[in-house]
PDB file of N, CA and C in Angstrom:
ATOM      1  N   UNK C 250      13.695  -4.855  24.287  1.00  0.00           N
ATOM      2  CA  UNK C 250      12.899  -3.692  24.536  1.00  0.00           C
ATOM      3  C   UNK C 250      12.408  -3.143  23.195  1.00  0.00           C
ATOM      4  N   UNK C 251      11.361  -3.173  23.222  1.00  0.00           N
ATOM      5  CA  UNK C 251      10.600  -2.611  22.007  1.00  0.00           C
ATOM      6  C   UNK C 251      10.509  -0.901  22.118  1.00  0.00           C
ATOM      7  N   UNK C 252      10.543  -0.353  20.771  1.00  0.00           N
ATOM      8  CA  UNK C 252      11.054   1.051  20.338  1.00  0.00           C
ATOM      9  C   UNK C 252       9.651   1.472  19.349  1.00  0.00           C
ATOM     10  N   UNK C 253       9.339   2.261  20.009  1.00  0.00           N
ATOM     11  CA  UNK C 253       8.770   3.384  19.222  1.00  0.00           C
ATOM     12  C   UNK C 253       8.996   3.742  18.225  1.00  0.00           C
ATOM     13  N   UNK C 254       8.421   3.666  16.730  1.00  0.00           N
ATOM     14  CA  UNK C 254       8.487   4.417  15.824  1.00  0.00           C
ATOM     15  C   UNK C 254       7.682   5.366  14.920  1.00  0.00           C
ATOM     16  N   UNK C 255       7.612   6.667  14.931  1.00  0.00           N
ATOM     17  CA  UNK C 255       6.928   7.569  14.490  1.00  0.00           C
ATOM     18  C   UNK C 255       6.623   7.336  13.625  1.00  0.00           C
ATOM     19  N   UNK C 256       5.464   7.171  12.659  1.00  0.00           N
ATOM     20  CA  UNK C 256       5.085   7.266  11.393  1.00  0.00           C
ATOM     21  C   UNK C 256       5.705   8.388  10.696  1.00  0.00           C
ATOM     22  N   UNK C 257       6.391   7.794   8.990  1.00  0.00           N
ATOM     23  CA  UNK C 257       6.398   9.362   7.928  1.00  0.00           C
ATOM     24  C   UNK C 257       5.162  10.489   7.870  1.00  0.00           C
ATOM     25  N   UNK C 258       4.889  11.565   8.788  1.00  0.00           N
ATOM     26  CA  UNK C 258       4.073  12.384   8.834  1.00  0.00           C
ATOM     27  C   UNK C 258       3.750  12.478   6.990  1.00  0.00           C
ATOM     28  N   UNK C 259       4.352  12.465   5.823  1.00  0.00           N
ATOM     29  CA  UNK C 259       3.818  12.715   4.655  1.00  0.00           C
ATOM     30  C   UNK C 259       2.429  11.662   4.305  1.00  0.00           C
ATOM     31  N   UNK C 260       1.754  12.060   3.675  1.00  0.00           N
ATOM     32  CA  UNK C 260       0.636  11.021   3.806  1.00  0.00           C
ATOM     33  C   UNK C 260       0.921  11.006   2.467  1.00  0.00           C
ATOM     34  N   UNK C 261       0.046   9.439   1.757  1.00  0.00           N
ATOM     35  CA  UNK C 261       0.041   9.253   0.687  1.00  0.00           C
ATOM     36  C   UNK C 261      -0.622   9.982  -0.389  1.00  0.00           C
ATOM     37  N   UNK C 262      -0.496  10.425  -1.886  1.00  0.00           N
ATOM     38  CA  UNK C 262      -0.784  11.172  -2.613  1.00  0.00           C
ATOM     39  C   UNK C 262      -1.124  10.199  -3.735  1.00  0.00           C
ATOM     40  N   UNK C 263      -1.802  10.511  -5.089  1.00  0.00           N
ATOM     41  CA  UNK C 263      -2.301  10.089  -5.912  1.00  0.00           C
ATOM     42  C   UNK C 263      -1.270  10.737  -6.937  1.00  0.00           C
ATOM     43  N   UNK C 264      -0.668  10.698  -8.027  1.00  0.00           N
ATOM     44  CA  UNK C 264      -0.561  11.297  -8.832  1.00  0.00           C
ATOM     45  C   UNK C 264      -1.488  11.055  -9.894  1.00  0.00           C
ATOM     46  N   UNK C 265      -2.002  12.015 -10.742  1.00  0.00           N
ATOM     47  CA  UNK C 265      -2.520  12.343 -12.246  1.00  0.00           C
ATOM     48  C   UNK C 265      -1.959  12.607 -13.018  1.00  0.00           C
ATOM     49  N   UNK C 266      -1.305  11.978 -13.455  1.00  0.00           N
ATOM     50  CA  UNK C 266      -0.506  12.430 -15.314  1.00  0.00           C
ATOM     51  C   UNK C 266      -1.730  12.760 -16.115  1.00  0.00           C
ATOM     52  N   UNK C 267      -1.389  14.038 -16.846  1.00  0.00           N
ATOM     53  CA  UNK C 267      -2.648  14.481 -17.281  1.00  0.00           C
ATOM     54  C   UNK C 267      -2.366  15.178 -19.030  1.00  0.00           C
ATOM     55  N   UNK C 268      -3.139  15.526 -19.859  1.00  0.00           N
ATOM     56  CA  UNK C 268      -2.600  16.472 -21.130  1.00  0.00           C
ATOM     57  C   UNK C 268      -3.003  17.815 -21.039  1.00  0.00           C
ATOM     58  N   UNK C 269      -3.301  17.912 -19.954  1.00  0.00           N
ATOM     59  CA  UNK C 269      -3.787  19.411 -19.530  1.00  0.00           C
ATOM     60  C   UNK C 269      -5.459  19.959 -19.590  1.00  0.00           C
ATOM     61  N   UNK C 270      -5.792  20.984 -19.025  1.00  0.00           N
ATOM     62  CA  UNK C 270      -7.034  21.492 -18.777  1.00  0.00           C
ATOM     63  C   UNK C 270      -7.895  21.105 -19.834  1.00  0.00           C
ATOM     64  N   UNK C 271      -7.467  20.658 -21.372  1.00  0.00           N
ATOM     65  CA  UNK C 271      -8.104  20.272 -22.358  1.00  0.00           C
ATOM     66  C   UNK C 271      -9.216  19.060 -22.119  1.00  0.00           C
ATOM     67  N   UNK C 272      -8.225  18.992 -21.316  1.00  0.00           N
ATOM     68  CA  UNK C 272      -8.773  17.304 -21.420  1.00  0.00           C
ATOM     69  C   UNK C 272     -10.043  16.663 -20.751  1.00  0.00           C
ATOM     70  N   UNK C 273     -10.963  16.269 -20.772  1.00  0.00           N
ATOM     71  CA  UNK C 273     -12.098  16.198 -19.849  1.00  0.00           C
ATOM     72  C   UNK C 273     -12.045  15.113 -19.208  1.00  0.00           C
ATOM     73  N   UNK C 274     -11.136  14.025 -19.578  1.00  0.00           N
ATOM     74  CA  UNK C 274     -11.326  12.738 -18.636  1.00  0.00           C
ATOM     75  C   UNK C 274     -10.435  13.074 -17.717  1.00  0.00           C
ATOM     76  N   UNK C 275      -9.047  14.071 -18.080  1.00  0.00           N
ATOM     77  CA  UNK C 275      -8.411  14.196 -16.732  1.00  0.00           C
ATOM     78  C   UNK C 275      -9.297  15.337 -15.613  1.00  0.00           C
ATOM     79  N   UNK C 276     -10.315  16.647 -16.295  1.00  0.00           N
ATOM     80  CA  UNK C 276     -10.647  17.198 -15.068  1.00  0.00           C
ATOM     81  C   UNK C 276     -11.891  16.506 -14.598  1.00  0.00           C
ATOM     82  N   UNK C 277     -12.660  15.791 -15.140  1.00  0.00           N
ATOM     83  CA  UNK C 277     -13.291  14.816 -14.422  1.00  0.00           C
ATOM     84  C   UNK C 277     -12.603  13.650 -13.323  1.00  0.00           C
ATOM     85  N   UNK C 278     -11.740  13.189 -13.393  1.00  0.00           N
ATOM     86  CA  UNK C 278     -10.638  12.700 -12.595  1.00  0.00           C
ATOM     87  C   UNK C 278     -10.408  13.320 -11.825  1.00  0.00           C
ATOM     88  N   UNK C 279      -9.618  14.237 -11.957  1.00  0.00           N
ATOM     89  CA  UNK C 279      -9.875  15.489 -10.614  1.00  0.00           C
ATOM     90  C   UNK C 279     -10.798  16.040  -9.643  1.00  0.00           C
ATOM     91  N   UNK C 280     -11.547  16.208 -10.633  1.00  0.00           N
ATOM     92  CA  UNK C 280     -12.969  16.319  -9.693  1.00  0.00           C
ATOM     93  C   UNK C 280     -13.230  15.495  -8.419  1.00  0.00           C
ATOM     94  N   UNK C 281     -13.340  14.450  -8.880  1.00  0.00           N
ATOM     95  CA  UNK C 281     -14.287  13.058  -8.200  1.00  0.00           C
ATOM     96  C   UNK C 281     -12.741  13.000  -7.227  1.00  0.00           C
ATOM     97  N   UNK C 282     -11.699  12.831  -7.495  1.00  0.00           N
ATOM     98  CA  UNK C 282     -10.410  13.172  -6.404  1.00  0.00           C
ATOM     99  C   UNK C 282     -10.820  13.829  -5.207  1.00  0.00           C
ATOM    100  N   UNK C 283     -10.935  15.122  -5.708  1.00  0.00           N
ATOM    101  CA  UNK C 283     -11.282  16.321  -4.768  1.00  0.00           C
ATOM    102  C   UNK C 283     -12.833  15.668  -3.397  1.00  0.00           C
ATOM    103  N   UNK C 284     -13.602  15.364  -4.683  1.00  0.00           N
ATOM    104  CA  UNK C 284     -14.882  14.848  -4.200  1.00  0.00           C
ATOM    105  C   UNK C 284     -14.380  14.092  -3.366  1.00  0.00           C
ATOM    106  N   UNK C 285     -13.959  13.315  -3.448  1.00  0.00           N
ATOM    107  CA  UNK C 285     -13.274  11.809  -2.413  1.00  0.00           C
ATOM    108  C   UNK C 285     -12.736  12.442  -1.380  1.00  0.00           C
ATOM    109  N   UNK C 286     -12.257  13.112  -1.461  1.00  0.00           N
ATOM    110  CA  UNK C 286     -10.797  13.624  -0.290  1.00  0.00           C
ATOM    111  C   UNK C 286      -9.420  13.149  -0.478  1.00  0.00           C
ATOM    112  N   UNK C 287      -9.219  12.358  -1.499  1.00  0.00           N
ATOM    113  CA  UNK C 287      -8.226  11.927  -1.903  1.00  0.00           C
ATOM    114  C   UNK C 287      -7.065  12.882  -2.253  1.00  0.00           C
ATOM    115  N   UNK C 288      -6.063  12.746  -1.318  1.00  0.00           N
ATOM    116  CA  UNK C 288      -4.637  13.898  -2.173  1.00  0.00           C
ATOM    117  C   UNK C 288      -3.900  13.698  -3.305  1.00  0.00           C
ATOM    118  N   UNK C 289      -4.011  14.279  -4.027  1.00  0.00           N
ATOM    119  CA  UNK C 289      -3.361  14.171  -5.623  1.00  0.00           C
ATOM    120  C   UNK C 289      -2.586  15.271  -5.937  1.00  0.00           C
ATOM    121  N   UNK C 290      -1.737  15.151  -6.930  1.00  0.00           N
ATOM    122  CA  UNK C 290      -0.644  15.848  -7.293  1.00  0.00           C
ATOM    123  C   UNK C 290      -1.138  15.702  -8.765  1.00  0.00           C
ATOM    124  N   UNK C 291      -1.003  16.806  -9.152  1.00  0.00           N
ATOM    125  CA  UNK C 291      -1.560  16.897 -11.683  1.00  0.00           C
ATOM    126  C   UNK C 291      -0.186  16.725 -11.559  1.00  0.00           C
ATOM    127  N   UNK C 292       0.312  16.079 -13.018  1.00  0.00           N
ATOM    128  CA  UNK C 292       1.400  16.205 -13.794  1.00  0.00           C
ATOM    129  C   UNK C 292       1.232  16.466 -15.099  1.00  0.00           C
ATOM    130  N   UNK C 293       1.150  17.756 -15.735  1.00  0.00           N
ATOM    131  CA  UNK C 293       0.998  17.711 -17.145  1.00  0.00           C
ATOM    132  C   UNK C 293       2.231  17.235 -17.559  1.00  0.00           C
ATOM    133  N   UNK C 294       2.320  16.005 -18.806  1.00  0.00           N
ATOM    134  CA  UNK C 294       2.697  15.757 -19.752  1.00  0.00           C
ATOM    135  C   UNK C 294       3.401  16.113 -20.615  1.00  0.00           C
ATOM    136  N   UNK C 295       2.508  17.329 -20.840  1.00  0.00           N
ATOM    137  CA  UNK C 295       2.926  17.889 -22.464  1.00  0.00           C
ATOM    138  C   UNK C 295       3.488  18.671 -21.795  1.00  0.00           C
ATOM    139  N   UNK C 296       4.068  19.306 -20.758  1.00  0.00           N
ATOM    140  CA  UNK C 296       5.358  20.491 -20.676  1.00  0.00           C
ATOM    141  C   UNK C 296       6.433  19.562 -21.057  1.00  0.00           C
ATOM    142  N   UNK C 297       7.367  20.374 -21.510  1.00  0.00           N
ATOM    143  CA  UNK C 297       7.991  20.231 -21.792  1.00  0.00           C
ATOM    144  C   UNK C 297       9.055  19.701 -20.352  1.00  0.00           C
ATOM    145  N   UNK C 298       9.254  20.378 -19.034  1.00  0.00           N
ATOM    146  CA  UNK C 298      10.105  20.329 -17.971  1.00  0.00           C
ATOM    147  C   UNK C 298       9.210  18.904 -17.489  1.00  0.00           C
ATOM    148  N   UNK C 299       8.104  18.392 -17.847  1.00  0.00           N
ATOM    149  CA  UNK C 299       8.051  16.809 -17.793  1.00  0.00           C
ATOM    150  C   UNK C 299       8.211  15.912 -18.546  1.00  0.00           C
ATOM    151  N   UNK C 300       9.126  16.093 -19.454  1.00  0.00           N
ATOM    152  CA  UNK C 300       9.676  15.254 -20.376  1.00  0.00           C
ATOM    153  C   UNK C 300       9.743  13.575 -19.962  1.00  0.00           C
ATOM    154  N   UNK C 301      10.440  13.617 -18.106  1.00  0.00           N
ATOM    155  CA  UNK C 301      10.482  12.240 -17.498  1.00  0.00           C
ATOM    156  C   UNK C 301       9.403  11.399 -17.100  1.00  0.00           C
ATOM    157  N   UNK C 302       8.516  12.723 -16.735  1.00  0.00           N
ATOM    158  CA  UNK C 302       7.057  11.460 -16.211  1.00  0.00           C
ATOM    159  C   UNK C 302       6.622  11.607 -17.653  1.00  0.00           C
ATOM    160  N   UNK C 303       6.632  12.159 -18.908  1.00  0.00           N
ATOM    161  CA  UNK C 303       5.997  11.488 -20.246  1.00  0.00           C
ATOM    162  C   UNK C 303       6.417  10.238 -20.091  1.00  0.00           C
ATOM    163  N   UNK C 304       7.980  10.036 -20.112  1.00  0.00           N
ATOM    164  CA  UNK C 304       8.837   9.013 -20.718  1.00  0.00           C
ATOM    165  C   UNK C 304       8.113   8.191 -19.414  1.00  0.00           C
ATOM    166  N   UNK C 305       8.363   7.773 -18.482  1.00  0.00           N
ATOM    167  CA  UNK C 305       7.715   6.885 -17.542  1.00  0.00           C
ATOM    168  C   UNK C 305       6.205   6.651 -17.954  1.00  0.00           C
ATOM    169  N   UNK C 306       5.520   7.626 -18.065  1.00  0.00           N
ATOM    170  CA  UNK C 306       3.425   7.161 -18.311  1.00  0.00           C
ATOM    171  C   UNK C 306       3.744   6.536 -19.600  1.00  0.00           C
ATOM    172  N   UNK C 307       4.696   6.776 -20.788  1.00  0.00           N
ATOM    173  CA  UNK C 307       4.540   6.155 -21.763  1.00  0.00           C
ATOM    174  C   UNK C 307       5.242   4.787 -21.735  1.00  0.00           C
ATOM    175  N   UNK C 308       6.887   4.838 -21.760  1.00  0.00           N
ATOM    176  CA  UNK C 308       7.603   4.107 -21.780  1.00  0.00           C
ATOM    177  C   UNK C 308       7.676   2.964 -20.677  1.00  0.00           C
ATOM    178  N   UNK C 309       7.371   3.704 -19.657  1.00  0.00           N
ATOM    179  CA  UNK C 309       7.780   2.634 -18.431  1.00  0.00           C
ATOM    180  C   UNK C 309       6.416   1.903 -18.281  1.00  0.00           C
ATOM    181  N   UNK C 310       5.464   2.678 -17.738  1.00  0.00           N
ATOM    182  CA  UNK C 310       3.915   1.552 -17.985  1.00  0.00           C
ATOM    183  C   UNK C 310       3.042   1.460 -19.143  1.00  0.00           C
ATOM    184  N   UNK C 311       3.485   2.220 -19.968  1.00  0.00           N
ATOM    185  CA  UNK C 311       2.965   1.881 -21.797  1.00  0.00           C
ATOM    186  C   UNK C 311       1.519   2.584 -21.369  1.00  0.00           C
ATOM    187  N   UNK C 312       1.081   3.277 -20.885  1.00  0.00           N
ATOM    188  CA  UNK C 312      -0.255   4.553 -21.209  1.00  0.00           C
ATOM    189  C   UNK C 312      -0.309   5.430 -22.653  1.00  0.00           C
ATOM    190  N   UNK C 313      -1.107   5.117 -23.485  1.00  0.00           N
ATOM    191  CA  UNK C 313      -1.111   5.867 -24.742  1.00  0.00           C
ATOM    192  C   UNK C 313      -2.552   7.053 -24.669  1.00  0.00           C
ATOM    193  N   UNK C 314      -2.736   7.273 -23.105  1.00  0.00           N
ATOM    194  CA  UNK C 314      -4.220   7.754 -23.011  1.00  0.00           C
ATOM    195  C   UNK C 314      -4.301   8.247 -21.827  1.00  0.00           C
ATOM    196  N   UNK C 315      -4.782   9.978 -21.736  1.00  0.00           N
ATOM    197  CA  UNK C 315      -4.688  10.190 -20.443  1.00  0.00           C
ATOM    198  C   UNK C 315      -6.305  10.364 -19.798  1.00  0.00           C
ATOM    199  N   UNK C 316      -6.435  10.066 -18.100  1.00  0.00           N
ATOM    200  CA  UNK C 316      -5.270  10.414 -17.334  1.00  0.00           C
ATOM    201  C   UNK C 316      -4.693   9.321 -17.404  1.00  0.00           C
ATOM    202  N   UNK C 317      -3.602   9.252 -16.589  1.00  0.00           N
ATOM    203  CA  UNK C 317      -2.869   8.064 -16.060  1.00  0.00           C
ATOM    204  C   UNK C 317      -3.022   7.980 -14.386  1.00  0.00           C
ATOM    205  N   UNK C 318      -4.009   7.899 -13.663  1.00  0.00           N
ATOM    206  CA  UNK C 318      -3.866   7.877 -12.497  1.00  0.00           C
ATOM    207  C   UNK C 318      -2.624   6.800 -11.927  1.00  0.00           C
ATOM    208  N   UNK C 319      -1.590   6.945 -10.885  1.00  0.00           N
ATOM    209  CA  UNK C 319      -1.069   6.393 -10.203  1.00  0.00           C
ATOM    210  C   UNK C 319      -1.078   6.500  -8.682  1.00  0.00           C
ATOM    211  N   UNK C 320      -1.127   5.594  -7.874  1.00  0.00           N
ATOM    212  CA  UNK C 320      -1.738   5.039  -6.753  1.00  0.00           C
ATOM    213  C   UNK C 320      -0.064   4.938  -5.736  1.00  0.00           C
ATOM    214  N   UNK C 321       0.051   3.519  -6.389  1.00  0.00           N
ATOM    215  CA  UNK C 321       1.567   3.174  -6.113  1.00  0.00           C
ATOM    216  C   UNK C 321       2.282   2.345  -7.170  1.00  0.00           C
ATOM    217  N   UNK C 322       3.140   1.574  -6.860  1.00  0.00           N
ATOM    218  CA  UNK C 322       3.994   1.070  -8.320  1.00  0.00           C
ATOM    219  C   UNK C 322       3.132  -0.113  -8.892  1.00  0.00           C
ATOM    220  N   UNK C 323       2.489  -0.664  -8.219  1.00  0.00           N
ATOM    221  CA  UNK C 323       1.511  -1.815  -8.326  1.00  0.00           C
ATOM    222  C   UNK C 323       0.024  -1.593  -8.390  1.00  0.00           C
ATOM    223  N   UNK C 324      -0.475  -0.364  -8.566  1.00  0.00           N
ATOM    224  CA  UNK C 324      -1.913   0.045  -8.420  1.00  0.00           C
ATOM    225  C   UNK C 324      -1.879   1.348  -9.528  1.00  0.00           C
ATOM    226  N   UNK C 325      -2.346   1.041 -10.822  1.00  0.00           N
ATOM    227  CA  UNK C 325      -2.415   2.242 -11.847  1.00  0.00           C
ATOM    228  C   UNK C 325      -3.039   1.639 -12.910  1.00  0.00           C
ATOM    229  N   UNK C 326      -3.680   2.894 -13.517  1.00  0.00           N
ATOM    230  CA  UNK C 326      -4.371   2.820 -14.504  1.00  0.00           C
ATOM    231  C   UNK C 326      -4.529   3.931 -15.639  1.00  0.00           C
ATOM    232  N   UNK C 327      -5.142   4.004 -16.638  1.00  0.00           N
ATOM    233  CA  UNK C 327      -5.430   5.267 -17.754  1.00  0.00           C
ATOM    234  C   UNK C 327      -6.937   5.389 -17.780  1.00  0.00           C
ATOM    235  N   UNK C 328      -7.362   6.467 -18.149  1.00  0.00           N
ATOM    236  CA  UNK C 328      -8.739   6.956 -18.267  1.00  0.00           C
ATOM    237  C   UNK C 328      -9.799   7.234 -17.053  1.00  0.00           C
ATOM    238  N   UNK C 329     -11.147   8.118 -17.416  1.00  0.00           N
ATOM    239  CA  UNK C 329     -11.280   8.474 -16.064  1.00  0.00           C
ATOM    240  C   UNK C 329     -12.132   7.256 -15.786  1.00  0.00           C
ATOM    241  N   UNK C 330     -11.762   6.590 -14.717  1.00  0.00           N
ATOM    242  CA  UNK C 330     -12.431   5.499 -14.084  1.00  0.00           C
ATOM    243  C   UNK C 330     -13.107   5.545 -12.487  1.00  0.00           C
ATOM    244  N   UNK C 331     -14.210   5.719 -12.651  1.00  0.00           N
ATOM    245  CA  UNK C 331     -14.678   6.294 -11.364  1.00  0.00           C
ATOM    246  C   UNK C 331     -15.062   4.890 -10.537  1.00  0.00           C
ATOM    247  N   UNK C 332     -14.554   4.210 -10.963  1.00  0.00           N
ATOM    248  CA  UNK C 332     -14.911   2.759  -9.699  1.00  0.00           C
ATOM    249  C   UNK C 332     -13.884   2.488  -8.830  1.00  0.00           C
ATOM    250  N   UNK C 333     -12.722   2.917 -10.153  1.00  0.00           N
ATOM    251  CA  UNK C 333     -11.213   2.613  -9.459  1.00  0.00           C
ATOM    252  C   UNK C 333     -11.136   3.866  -8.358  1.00  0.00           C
ATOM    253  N   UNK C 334     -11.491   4.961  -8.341  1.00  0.00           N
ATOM    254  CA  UNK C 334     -11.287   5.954  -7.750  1.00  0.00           C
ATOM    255  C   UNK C 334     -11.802   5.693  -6.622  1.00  0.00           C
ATOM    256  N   UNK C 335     -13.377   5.752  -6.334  1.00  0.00           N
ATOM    257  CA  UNK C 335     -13.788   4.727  -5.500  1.00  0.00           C
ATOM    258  C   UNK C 335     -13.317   3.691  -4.196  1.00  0.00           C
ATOM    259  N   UNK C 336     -12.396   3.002  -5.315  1.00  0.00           N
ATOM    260  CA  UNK C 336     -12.391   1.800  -4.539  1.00  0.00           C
ATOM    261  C   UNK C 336     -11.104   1.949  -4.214  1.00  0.00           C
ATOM    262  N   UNK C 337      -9.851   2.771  -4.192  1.00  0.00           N
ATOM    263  CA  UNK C 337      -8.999   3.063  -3.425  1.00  0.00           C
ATOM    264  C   UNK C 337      -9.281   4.604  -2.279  1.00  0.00           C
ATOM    265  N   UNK C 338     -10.472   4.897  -2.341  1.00  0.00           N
ATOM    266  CA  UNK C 338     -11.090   5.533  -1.488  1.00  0.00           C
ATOM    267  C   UNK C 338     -10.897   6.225   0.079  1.00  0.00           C
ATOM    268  N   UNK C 339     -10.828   4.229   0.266  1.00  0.00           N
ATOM    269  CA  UNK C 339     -10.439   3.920   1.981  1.00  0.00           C
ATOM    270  C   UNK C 339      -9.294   4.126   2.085  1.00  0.00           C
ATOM    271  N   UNK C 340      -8.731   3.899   1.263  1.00  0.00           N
ATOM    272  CA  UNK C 340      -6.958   3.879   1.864  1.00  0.00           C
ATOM    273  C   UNK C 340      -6.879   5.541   1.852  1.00  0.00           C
ATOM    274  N   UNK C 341      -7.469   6.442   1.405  1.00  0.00           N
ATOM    275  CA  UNK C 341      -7.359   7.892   1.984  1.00  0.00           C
ATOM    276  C   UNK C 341      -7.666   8.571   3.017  1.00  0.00           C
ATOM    277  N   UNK C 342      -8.413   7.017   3.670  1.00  0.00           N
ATOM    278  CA  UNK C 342      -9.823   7.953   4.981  1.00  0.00           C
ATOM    279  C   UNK C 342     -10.946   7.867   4.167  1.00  0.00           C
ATOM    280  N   UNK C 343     -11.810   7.647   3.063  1.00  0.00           N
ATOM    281  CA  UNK C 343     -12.579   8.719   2.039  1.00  0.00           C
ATOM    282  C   UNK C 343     -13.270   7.409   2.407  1.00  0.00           C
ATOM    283  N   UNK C 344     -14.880   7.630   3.091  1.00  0.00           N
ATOM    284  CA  UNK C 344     -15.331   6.183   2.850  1.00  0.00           C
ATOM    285  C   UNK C 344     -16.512   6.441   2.008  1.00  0.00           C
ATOM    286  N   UNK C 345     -16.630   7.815   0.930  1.00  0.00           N
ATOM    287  CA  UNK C 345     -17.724   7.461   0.035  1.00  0.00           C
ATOM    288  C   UNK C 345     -17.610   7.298  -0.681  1.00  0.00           C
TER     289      UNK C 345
END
């Protein structure tokens, strides 16, 4: 007998590791996010109480350049790249 299983109601999110409002490739990144419909979460960097996602954007996937968009553990990149943004799009719903 086959069983029903509810989907995790949380939907997927984007994170942005970012150096803060300074920065123009991360609020351009943002932007075109928003534009998309894409859900994202900022992570500034430079606080200090993110000491761990520094150490991860730097150490763990070697980013010397923000943003750092992350997708999932296998889908990431640095800088604002509006093709990549784009082209994970669909997987938000976002088909422009």
């Amino acid at each position: 007998m086959a069983t029903d299983r509810v989907q995790d109601a949380v939907a997927p999110v984007v994170t942005v590791y970012t150096t803060g409002p300074a920065c123009v490739q991360c609020t351009l990144t943002e932007s075109l996010l928003a534009d998309l419909d894409i859900p994202f979460v900022e992570c500034d960097i430079t606080r200090s109480e993110n000491d761990a996602a520094r150490e991860y954007v730097v150490g763990d996937l070697g980013y010397t350049r923000a943003p750092v968009v992350v997708v999932d553990e296998h889908d990431h990149w640095s800088g604002f790249q509006p093709d990549e943004l784009k082209r994970i799009a669909g997987r938000f719903g976002s088909g422009s």
